[in-house]
PDB file of C-alpha atoms in Angstrom:
ATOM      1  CA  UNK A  18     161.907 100.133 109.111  1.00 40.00           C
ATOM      2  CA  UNK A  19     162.782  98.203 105.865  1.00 44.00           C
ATOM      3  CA  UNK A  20     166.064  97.088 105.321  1.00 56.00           C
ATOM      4  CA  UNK A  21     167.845  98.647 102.146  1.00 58.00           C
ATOM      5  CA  UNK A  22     168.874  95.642  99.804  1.00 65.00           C
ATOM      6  CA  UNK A  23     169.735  97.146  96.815  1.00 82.00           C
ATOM      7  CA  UNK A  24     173.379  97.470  97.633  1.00 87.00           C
ATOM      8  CA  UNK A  25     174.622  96.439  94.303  1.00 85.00           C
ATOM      9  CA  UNK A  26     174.294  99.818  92.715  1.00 87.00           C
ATOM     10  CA  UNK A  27     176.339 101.489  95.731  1.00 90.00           C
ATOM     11  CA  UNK A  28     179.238  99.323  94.999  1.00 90.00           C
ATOM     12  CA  UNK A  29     179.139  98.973  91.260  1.00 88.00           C
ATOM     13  CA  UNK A  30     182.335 100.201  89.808  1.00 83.00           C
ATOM     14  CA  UNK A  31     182.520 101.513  85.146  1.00 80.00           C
ATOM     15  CA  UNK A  32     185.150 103.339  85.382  1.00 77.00           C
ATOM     16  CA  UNK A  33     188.380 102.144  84.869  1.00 81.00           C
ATOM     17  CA  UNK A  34     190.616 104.401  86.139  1.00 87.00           C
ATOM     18  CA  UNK A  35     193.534 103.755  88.966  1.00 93.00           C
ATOM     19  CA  UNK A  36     191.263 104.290  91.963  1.00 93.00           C
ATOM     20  CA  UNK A  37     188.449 101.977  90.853  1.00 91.00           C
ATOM     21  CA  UNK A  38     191.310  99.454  90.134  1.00 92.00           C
ATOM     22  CA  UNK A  39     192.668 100.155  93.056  1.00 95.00           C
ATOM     23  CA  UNK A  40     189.376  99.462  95.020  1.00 94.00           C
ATOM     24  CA  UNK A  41     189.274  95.981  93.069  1.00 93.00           C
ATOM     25  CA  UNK A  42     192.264  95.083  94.130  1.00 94.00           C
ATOM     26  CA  UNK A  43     191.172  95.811  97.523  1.00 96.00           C
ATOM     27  CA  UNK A  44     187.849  93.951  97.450  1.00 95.00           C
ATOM     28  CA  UNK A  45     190.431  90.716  96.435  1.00 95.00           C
ATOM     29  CA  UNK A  46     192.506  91.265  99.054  1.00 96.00           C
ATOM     30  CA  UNK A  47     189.470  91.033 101.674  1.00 96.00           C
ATOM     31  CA  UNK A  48     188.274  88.347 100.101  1.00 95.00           C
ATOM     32  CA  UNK A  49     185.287  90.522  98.801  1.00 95.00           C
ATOM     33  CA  UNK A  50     184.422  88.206  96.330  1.00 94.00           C
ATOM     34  CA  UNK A  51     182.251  86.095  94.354  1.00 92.00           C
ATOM     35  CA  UNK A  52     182.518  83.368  91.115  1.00 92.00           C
ATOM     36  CA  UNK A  53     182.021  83.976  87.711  1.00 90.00           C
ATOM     37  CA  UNK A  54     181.361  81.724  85.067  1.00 91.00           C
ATOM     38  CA  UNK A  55     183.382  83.907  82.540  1.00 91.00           C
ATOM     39  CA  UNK A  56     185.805  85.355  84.873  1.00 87.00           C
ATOM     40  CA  UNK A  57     186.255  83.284  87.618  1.00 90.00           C
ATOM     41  CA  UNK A  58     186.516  85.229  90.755  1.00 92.00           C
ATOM     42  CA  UNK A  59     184.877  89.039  90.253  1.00 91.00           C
ATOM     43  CA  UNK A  60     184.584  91.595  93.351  1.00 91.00           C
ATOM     44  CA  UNK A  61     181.224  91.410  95.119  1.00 92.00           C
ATOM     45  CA  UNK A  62     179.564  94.394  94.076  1.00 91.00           C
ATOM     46  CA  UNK A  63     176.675  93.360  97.139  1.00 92.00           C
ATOM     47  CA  UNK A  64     179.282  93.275  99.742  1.00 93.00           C
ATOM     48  CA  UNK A  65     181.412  96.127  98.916  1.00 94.00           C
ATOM     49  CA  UNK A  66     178.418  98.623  98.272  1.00 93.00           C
ATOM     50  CA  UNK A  67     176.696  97.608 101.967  1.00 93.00           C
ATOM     51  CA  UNK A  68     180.512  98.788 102.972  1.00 94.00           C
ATOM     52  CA  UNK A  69     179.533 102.001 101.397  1.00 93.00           C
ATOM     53  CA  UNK A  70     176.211 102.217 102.442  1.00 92.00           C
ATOM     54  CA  UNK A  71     176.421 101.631 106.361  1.00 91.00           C
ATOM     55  CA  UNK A  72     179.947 102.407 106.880  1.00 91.00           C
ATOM     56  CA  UNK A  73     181.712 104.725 104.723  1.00 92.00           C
ATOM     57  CA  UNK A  74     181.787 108.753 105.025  1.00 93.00           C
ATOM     58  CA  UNK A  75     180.255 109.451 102.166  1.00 91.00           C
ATOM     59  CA  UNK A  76     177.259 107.405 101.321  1.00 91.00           C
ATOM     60  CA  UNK A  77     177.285 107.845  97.649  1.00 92.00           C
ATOM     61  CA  UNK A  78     177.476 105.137  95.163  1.00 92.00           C
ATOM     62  CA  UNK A  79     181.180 105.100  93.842  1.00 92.00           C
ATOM     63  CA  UNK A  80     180.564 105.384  90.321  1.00 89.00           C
ATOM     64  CA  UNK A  81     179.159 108.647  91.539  1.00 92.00           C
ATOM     65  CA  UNK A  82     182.077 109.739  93.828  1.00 92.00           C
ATOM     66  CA  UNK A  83     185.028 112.593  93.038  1.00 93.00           C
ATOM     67  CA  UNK A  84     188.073 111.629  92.781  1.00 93.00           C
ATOM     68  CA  UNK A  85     188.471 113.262  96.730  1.00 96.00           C
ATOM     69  CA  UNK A  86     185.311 111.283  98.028  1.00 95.00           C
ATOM     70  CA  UNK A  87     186.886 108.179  96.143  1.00 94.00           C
ATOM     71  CA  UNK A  88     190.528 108.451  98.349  1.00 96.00           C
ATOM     72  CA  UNK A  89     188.555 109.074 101.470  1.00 96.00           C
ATOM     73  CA  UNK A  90     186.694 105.535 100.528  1.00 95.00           C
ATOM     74  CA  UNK A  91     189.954 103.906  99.248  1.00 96.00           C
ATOM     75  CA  UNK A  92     191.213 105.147 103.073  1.00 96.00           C
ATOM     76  CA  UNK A  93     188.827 103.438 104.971  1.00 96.00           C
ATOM     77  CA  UNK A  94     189.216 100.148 102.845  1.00 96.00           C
ATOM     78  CA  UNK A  95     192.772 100.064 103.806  1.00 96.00           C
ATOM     79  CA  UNK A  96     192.267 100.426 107.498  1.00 96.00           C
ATOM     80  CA  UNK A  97     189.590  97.181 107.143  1.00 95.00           C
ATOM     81  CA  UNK A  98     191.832  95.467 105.334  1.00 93.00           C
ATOM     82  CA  UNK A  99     195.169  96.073 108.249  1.00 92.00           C
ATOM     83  CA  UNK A 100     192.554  95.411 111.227  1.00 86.00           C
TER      84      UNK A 100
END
């Protein structure tokens, strides 16, 4: 079976609403992150879309998810980052 690789799309986050804020914030807070030459320290797109891809409920890429599938995702962020 080939491994999927292209995680980058699952985790990539346009929007800039309060949820996909939200989920940055998160991705800092677990250390979900890589440098920047611009920015300095940017979430990991990679890491946090594999998180999608193997472990969330719904398995969609987030710039893709409602607003309802987004909370369920922001959900199961939190209880990574507590444990």
């Amino acid at each position: 079976m080939k491994e999927f690789t292209d995680y980058y799309k699952y985790g990539a986050l346009f929007g800039n609403n309060k949820q996909q804020k939200y989920i940055r914030s998160l991705c800092y807070q677990l250390g979900w992150v890589k440098p920047h030459d611009t920015w300095g320290k940017v979430p990991d797109n990679e890491r946090l879309g594999k998180f999608v891809f193997l472990d969330c409920k719904h398995k969609i890429p987030l710039s893709k998810q409602t607003p309802e599938q987004l909370q369920v995702t922001i959900y199961q962020l939190e209880q990574v980052l507590v444990k």
